GROMACS .gro file of C-alpha atoms in nm:
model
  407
    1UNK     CA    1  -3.181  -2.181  -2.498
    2UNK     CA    2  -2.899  -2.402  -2.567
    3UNK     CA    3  -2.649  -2.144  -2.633
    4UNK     CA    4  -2.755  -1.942  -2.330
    5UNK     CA    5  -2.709  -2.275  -2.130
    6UNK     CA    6  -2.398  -2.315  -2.211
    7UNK     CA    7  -2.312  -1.934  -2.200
    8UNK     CA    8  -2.365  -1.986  -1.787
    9UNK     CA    9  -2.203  -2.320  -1.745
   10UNK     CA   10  -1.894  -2.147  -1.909
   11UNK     CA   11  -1.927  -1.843  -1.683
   12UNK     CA   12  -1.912  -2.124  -1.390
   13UNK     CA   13  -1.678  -2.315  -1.493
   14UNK     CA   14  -1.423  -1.981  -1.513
   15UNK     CA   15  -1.566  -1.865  -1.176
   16UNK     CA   16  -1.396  -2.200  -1.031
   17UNK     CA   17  -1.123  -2.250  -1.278
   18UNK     CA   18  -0.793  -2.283  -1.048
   19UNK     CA   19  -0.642  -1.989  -1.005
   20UNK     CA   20  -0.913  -1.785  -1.030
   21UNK     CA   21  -1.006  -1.587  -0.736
   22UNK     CA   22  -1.365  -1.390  -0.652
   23UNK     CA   23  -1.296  -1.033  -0.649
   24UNK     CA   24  -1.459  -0.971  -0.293
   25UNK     CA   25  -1.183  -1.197  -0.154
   26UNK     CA   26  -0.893  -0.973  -0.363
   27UNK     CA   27  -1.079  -0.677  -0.225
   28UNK     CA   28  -1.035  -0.829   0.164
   29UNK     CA   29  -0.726  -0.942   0.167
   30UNK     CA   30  -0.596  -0.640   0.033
   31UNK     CA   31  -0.847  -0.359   0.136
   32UNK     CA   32  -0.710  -0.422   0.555
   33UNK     CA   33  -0.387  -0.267   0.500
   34UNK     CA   34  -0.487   0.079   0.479
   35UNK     CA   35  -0.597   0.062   0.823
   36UNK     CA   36  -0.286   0.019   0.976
   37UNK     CA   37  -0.194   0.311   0.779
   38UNK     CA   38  -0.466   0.546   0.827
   39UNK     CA   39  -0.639   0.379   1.182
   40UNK     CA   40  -0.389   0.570   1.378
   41UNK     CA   41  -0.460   0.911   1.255
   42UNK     CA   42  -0.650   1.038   1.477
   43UNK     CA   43  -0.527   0.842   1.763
   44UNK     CA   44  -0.146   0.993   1.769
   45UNK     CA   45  -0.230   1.179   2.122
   46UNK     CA   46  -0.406   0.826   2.273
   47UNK     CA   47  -0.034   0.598   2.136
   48UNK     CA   48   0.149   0.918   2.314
   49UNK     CA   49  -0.017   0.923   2.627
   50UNK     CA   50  -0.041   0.520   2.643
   51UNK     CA   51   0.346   0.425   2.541
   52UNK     CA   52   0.448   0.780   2.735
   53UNK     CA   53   0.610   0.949   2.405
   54UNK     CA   54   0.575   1.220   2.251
   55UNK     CA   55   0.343   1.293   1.914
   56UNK     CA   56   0.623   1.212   1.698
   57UNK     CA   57   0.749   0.888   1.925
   58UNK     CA   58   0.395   0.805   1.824
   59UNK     CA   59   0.413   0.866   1.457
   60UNK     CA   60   0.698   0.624   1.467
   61UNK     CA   61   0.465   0.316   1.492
   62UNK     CA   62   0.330   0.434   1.181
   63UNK     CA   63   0.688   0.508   0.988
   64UNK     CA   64   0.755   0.151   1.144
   65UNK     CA   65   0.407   0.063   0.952
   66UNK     CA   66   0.563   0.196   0.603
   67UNK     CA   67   0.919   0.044   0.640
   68UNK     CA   68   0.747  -0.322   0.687
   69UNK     CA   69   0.535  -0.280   0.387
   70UNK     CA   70   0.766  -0.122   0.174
   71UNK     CA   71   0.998  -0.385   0.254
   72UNK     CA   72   0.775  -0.691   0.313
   73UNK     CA   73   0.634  -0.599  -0.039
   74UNK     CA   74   0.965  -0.737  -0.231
   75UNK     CA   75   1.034  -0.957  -0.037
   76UNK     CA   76   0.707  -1.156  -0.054
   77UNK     CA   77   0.697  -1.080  -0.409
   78UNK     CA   78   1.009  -1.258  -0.451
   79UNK     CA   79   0.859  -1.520  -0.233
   80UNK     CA   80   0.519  -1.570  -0.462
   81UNK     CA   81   0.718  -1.587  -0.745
   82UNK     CA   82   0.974  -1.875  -0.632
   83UNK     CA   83   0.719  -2.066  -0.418
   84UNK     CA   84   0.391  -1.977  -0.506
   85UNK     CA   85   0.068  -1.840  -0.354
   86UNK     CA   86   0.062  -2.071  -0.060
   87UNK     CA   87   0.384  -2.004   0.081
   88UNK     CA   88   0.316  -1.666   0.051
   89UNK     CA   89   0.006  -1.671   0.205
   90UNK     CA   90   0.114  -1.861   0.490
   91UNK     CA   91   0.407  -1.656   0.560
   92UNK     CA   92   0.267  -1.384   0.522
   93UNK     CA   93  -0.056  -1.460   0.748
   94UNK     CA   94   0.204  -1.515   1.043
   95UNK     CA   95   0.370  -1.217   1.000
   96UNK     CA   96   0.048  -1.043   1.028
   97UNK     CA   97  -0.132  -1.245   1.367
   98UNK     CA   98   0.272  -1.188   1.517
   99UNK     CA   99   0.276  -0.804   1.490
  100UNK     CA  100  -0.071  -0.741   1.604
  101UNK     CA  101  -0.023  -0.962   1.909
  102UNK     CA  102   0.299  -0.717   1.994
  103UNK     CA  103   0.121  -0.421   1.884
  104UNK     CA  104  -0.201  -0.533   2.155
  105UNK     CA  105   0.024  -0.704   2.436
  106UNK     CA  106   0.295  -0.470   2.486
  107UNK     CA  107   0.193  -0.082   2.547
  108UNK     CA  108   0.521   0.052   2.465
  109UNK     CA  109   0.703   0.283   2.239
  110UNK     CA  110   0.964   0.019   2.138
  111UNK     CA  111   0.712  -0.269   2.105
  112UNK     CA  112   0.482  -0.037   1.896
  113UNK     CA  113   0.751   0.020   1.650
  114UNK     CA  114   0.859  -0.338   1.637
  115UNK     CA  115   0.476  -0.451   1.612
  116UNK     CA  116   0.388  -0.269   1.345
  117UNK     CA  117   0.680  -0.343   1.157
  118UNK     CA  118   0.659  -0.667   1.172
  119UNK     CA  119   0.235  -0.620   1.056
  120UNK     CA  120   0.349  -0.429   0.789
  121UNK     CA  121   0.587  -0.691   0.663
  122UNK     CA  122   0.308  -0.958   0.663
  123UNK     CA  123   0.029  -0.720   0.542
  124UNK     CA  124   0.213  -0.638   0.237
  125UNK     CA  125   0.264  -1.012   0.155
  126UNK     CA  126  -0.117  -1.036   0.131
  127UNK     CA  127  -0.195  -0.705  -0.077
  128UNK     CA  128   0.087  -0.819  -0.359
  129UNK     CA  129  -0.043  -1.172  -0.359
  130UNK     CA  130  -0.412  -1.005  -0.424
  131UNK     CA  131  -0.249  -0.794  -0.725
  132UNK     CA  132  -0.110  -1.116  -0.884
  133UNK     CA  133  -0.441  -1.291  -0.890
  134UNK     CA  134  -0.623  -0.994  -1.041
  135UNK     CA  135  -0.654  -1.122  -1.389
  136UNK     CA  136  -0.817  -0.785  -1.533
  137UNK     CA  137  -0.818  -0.459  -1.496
  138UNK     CA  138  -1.146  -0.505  -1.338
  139UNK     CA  139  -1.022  -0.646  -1.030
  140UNK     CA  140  -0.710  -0.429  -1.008
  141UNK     CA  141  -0.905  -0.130  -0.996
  142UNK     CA  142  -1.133  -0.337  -0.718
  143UNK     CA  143  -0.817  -0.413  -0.496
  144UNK     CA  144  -0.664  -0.057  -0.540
  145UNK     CA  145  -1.042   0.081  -0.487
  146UNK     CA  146  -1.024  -0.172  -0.118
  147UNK     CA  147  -0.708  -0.024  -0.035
  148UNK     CA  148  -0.853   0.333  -0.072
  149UNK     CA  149  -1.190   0.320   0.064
  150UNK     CA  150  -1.023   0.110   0.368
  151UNK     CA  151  -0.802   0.448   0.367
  152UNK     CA  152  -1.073   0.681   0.403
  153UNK     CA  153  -1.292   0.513   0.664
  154UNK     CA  154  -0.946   0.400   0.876
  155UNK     CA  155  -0.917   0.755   1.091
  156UNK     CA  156  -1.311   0.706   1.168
  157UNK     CA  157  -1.293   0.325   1.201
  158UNK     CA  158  -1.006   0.378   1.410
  159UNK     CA  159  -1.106   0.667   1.632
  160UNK     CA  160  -1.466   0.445   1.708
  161UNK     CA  161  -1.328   0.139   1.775
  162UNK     CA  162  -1.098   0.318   2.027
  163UNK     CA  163  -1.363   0.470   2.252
  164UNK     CA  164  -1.556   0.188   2.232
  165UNK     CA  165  -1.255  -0.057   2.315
  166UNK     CA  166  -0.912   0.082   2.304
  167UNK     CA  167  -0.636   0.191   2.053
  168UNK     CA  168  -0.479  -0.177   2.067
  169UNK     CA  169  -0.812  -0.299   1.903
  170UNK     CA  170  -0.791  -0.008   1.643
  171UNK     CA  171  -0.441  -0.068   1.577
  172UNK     CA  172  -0.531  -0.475   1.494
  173UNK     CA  173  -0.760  -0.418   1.256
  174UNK     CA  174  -0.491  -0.497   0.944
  175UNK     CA  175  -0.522  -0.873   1.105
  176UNK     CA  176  -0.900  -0.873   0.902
  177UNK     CA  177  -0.694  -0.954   0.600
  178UNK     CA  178  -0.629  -1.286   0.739
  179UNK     CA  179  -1.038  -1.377   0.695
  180UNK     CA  180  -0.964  -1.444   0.313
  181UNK     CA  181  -0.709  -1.633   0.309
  182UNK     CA  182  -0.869  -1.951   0.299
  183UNK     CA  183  -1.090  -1.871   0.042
  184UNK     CA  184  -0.750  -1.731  -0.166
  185UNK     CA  185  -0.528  -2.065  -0.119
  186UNK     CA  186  -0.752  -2.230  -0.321
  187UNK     CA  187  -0.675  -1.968  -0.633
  188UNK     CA  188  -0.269  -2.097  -0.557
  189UNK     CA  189  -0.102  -2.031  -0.901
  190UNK     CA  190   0.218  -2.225  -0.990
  191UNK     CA  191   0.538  -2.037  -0.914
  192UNK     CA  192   0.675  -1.772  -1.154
  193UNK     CA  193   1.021  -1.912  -1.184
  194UNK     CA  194   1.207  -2.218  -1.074
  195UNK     CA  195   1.371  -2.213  -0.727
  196UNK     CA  196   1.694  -2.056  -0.756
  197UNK     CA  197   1.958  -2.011  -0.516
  198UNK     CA  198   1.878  -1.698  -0.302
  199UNK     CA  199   2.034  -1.382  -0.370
  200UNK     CA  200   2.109  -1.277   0.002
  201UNK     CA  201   2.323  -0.966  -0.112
  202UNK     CA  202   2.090  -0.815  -0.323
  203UNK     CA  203   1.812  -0.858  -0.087
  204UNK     CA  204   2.027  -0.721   0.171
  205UNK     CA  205   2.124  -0.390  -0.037
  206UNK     CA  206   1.782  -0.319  -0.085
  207UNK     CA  207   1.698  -0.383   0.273
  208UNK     CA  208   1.931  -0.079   0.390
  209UNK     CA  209   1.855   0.131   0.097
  210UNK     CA  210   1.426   0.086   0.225
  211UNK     CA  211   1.532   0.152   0.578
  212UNK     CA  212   1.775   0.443   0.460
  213UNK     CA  213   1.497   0.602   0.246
  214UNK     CA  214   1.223   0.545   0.573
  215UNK     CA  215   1.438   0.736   0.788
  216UNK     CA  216   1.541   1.021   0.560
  217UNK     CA  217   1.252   1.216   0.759
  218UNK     CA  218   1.380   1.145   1.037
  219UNK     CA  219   1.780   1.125   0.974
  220UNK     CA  220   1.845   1.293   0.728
  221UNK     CA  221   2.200   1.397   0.784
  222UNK     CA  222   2.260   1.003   0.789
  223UNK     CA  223   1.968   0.852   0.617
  224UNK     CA  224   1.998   1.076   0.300
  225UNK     CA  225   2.415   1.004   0.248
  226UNK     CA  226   2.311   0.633   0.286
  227UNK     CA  227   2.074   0.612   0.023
  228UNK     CA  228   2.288   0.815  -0.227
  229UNK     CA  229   2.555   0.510  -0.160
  230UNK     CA  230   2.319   0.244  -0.152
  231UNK     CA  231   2.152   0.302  -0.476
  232UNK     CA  232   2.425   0.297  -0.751
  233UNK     CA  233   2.596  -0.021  -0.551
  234UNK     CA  234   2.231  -0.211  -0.534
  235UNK     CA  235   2.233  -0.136  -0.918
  236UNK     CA  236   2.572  -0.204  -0.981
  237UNK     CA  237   2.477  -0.560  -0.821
  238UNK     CA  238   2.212  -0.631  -1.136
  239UNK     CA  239   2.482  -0.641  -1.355
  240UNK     CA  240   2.631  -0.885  -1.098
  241UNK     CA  241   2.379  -1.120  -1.103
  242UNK     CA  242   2.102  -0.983  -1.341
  243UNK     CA  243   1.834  -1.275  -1.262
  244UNK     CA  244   1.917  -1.201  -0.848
  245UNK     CA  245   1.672  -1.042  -0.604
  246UNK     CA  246   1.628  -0.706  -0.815
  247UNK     CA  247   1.659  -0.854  -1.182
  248UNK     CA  248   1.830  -0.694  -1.412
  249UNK     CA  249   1.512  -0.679  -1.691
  250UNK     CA  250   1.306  -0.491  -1.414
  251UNK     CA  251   1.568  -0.244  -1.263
  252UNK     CA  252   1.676  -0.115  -1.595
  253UNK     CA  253   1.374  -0.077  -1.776
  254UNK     CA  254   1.273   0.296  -1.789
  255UNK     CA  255   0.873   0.267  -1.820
  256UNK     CA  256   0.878   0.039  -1.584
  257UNK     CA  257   1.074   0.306  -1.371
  258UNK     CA  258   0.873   0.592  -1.453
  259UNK     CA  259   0.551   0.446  -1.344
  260UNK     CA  260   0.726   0.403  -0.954
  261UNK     CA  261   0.835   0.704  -0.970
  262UNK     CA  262   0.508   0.856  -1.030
  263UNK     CA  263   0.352   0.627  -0.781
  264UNK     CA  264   0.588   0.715  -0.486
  265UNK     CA  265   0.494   1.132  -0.576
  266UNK     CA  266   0.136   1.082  -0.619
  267UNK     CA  267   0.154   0.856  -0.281
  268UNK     CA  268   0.370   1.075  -0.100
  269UNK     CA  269   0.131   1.387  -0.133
  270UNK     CA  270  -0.186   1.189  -0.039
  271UNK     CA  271  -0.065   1.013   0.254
  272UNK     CA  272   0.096   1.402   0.379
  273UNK     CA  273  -0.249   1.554   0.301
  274UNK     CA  274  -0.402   1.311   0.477
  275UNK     CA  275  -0.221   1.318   0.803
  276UNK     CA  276  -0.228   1.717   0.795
  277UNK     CA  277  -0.607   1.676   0.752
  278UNK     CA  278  -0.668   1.658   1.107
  279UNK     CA  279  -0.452   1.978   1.214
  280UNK     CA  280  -0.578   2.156   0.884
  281UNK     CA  281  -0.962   2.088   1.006
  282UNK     CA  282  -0.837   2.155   1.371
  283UNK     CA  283  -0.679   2.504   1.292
  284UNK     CA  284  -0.945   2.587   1.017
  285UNK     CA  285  -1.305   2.481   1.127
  286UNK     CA  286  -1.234   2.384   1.535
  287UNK     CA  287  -1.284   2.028   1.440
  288UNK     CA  288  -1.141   1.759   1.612
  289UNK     CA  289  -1.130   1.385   1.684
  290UNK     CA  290  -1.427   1.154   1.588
  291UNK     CA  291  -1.570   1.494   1.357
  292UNK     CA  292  -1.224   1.518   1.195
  293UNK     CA  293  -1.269   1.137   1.121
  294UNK     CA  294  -1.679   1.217   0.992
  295UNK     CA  295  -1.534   1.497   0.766
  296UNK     CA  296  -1.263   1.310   0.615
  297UNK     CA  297  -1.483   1.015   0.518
  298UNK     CA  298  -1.632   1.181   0.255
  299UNK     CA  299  -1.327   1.295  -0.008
  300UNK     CA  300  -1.166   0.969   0.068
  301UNK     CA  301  -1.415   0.779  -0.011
  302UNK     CA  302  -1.510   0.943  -0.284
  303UNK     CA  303  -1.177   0.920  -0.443
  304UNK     CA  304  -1.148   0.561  -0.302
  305UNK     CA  305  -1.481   0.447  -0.484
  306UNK     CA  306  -1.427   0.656  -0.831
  307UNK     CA  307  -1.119   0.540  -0.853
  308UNK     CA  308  -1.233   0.165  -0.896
  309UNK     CA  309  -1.453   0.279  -1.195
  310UNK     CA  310  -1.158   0.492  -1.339
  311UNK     CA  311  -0.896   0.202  -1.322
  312UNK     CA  312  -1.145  -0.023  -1.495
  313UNK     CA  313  -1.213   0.217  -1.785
  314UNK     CA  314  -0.829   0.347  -1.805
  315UNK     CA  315  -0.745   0.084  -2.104
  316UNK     CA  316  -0.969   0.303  -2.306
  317UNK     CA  317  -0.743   0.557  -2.277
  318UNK     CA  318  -0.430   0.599  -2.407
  319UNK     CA  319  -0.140   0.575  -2.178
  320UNK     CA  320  -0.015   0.901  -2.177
  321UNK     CA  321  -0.294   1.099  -2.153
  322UNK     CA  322  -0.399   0.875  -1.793
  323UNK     CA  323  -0.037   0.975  -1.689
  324UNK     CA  324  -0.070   1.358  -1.724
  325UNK     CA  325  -0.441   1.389  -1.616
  326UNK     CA  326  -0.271   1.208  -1.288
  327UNK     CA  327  -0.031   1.467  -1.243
  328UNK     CA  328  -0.226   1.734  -1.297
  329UNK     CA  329  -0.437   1.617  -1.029
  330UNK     CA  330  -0.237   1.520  -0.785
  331UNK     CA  331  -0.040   1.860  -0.845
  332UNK     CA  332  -0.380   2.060  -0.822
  333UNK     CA  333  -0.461   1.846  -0.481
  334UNK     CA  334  -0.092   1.986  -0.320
  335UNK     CA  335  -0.135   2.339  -0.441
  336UNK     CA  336  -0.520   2.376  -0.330
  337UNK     CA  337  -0.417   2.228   0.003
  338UNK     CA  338  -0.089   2.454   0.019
  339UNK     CA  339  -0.280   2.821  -0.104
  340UNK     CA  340  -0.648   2.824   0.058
  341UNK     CA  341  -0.782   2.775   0.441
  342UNK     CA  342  -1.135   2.752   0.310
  343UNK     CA  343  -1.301   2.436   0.422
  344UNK     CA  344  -1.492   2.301   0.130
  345UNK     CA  345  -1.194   2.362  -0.059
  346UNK     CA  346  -0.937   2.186   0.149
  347UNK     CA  347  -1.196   1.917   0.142
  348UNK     CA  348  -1.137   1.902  -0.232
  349UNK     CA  349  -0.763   1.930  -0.261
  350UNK     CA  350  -0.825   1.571  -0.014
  351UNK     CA  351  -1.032   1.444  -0.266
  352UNK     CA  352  -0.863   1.511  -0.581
  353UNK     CA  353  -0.525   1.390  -0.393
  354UNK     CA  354  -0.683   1.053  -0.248
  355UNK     CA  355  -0.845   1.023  -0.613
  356UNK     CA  356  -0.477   1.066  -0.795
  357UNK     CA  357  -0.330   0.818  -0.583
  358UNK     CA  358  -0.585   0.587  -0.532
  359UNK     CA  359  -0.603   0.581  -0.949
  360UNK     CA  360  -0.276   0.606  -1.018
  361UNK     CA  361  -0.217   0.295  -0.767
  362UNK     CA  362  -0.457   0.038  -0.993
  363UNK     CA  363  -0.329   0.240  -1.331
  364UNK     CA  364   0.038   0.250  -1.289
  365UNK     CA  365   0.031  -0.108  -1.128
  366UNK     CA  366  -0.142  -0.242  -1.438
  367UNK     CA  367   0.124  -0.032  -1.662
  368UNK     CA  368   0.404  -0.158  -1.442
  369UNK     CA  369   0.317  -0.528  -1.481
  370UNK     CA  370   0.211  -0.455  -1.860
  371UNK     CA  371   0.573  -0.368  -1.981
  372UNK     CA  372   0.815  -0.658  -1.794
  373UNK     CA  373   0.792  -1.061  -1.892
  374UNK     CA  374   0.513  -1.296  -1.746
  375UNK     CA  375   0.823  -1.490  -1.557
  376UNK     CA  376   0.866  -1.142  -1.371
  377UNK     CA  377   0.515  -1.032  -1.292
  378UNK     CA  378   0.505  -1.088  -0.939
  379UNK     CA  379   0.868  -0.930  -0.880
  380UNK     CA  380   0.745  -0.634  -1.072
  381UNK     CA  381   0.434  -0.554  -0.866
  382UNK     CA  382   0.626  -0.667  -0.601
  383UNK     CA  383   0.871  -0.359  -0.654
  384UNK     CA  384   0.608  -0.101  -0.755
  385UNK     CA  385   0.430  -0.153  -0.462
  386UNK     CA  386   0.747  -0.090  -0.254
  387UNK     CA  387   0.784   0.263  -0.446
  388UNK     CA  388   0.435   0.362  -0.369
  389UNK     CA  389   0.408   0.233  -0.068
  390UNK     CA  390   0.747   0.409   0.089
  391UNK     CA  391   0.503   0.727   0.014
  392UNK     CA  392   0.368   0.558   0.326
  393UNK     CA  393   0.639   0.612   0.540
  394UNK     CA  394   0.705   0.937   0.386
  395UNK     CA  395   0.409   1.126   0.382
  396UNK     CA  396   0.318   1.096   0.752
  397UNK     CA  397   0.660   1.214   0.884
  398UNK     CA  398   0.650   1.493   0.655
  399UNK     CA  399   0.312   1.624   0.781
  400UNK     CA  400   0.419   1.555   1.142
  401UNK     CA  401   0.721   1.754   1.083
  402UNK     CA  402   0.560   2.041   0.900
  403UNK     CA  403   0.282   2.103   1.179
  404UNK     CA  404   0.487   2.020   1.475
  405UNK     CA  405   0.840   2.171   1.361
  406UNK     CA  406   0.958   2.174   1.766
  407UNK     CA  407   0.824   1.861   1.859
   0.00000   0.00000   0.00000
């Protein structure tokens, strides 16, 4: 009885160990994020007809959506890991409450764009801060579960809470997030690294080449140019100043590398598949609107909820073999989705593509964070996320473009 006493005051005593944060409160402040991502699918023709756009004027809020968070992620990485999980919380919790309160005062094409890049910013402060407190692969795979169950109920979350209210409510929900924060300041972790002086260049450089890689949907006699200039000068700057924004002992190592690069392609064809979902169901089965959103529930949250399970039980397995069974996956998703016009199995190619990148998300992150220093953890995440997360900004203009080539 005495041992089993003290089993239970141990297990409390790490429950409110500093530092330590309940999973639910991981799973909240990161799970909101996918909705500013996903909320607007089905609400492209409402935005249009509201800002008076176009479909694709539209899409821009959510392009806007994927530049902030694949920028904000860095740079409130870099943040956490100077000054710690309060700044970043606080920061980033303003960044969020400013962008929804443009996104729901101003009904405009221009303030949509700015709104939701200034959301995304904040919105991908909180999700990296909830991937440095998960202490075990346990919680990762709870987070990167959040953020794709949040995914697969966004178009239907978003497409109720319109006709019930109105797209500026649906297009607020990422401000949720902000509910755990007070419960996560008290998990505040000591910084990663001492205060050092800031490395505006560098942070700079990798501004343009985010913005340049955003708009290569969009711009790409420009945009594309850009980035192929932007990239060998932003890693010609680590060998400038190797401990700067992008340090030197993250940019150059190649596992680390390899595990963005196969988060950005597994990301990439999700988010596409999932913004051609409502077109594919519309041209295929007459489905539309709040029934596109009821279909589309079930693969993504499928994939959403196995792939919590699957990122918990991926350190069984060795490392390579969890890298090809991802890309065989996410491969099999893009081809089933590309070859058949069959319902049930266009439903599938969602679900094996929302469970490769949902996975892969948790996996690769943990791989990611595995193979740099402690002292660069939350620089590391920081910078996967932004690879994945461009898939973001990517994926939705390139099913917008594909099913509305004149628009």
């Amino acid at each position: 009885m005495d041992q089993l006493q003290r089993r239970r005051a141990a297990h409390r005593d790490r429950q409110l160990a500093p530092g330590r944060v309940a999973t639910p409160w991981l799973a909240l402040l990161a799970g909101p994020l996918s909705f500013g991502i996903a909320a607007p699918a089905l609400l492209l023709d409402d935005l249009a007809r509201a800002t008076g756009g176009g479909e694709q004027a539209a899409a821009a809020g959510v392009t806007a959506f994927g530049w902030g968070i694949a920028l904000g992620t860095p740079l409130l990485a870099a943040l956490l890991a100077r000054r710690g999980v309060r700044a970043a919380l606080t920061v980033a919790s303003a960044l969020v409450a400013a962008g929804t309160l443009i996104l729901v005062l101003i009904p405009s094409v221009s303030a949509m764009v700015a709104g939701a890049a200034v959301q995304g910013l904040g919105s991908a402060g909180l999700t990296v801060t909830a991937m440095k407190l998960a202490d075990s692969a346990r919680q990762m795979g709870v987070v990167a579960a959040s953020l794709a169950v949040v995914g697969a109920t966004g178009p239907l979350t978003g497409a109720l809470i319109a006709d019930l209210s109105s797209w500026q409510a649906a297009l607020a929900l990422p401000l949720l997030a902000v509910l755990a924060v007070p419960a996560t300041r008290r998990g505040t972790t000591a910084p990663d690294a001492a205060p050092a002086p800031f490395d505006f260049f560098g942070m700079t450089i990798l501004a343009m080449l985010v913005t340049a890689a955003v708009l290569i949907p969009h711009r790409p006699l420009v945009a594309g140019p850009a980035t192929v200039v932007l990239l060998p000068l932003l890693v010609a700057w680590t060998k400038v100043r190797p401990d700067g924004f992008l340090p030197a002992a993250v940019a150059r190592n190649g596992r680390f590398l390899a595990a963005c690069a196969l988060a950005f392609a597994l990301g990439a064809g999700n988010f596409a598949l999932l913004y051609a979902a409502p077109d594919l169901l519309r041209q295929h089965a007459g489905w539309a609107g709040t029934q596109s959103g009821l279909v589309l529930l079930a693969p993504y949250l499928i994939g959403g909820i196995c792939s919590g399970f699957l990122v918990a039980a991926s350190v069984r397995v060795p490392r390579r073999v969890a890298v090809a069974v991802l890309l065989l996956t996410g491969a099999a998703a893009l081809l089933l989705a590309t070859v058949t016009t069959a319902v049930p199995l266009l439903l599938a190619a969602m679900t094996l593509g929302s469970l490769a990148a949902a996975t892969g998300q948790g996996v690769l992150a943990l791989h990611a964070a595995g193979v740099v220093s402690g002292s660069h953890r939350a620089e590391a995440l920081g910078l996967f996320n932004l690879a994945y997360l461009l898939s973001v900004a990517i994926g939705p203009a390139i099913a917008v473009a594909l099913s509305h080539p004149t628009a």
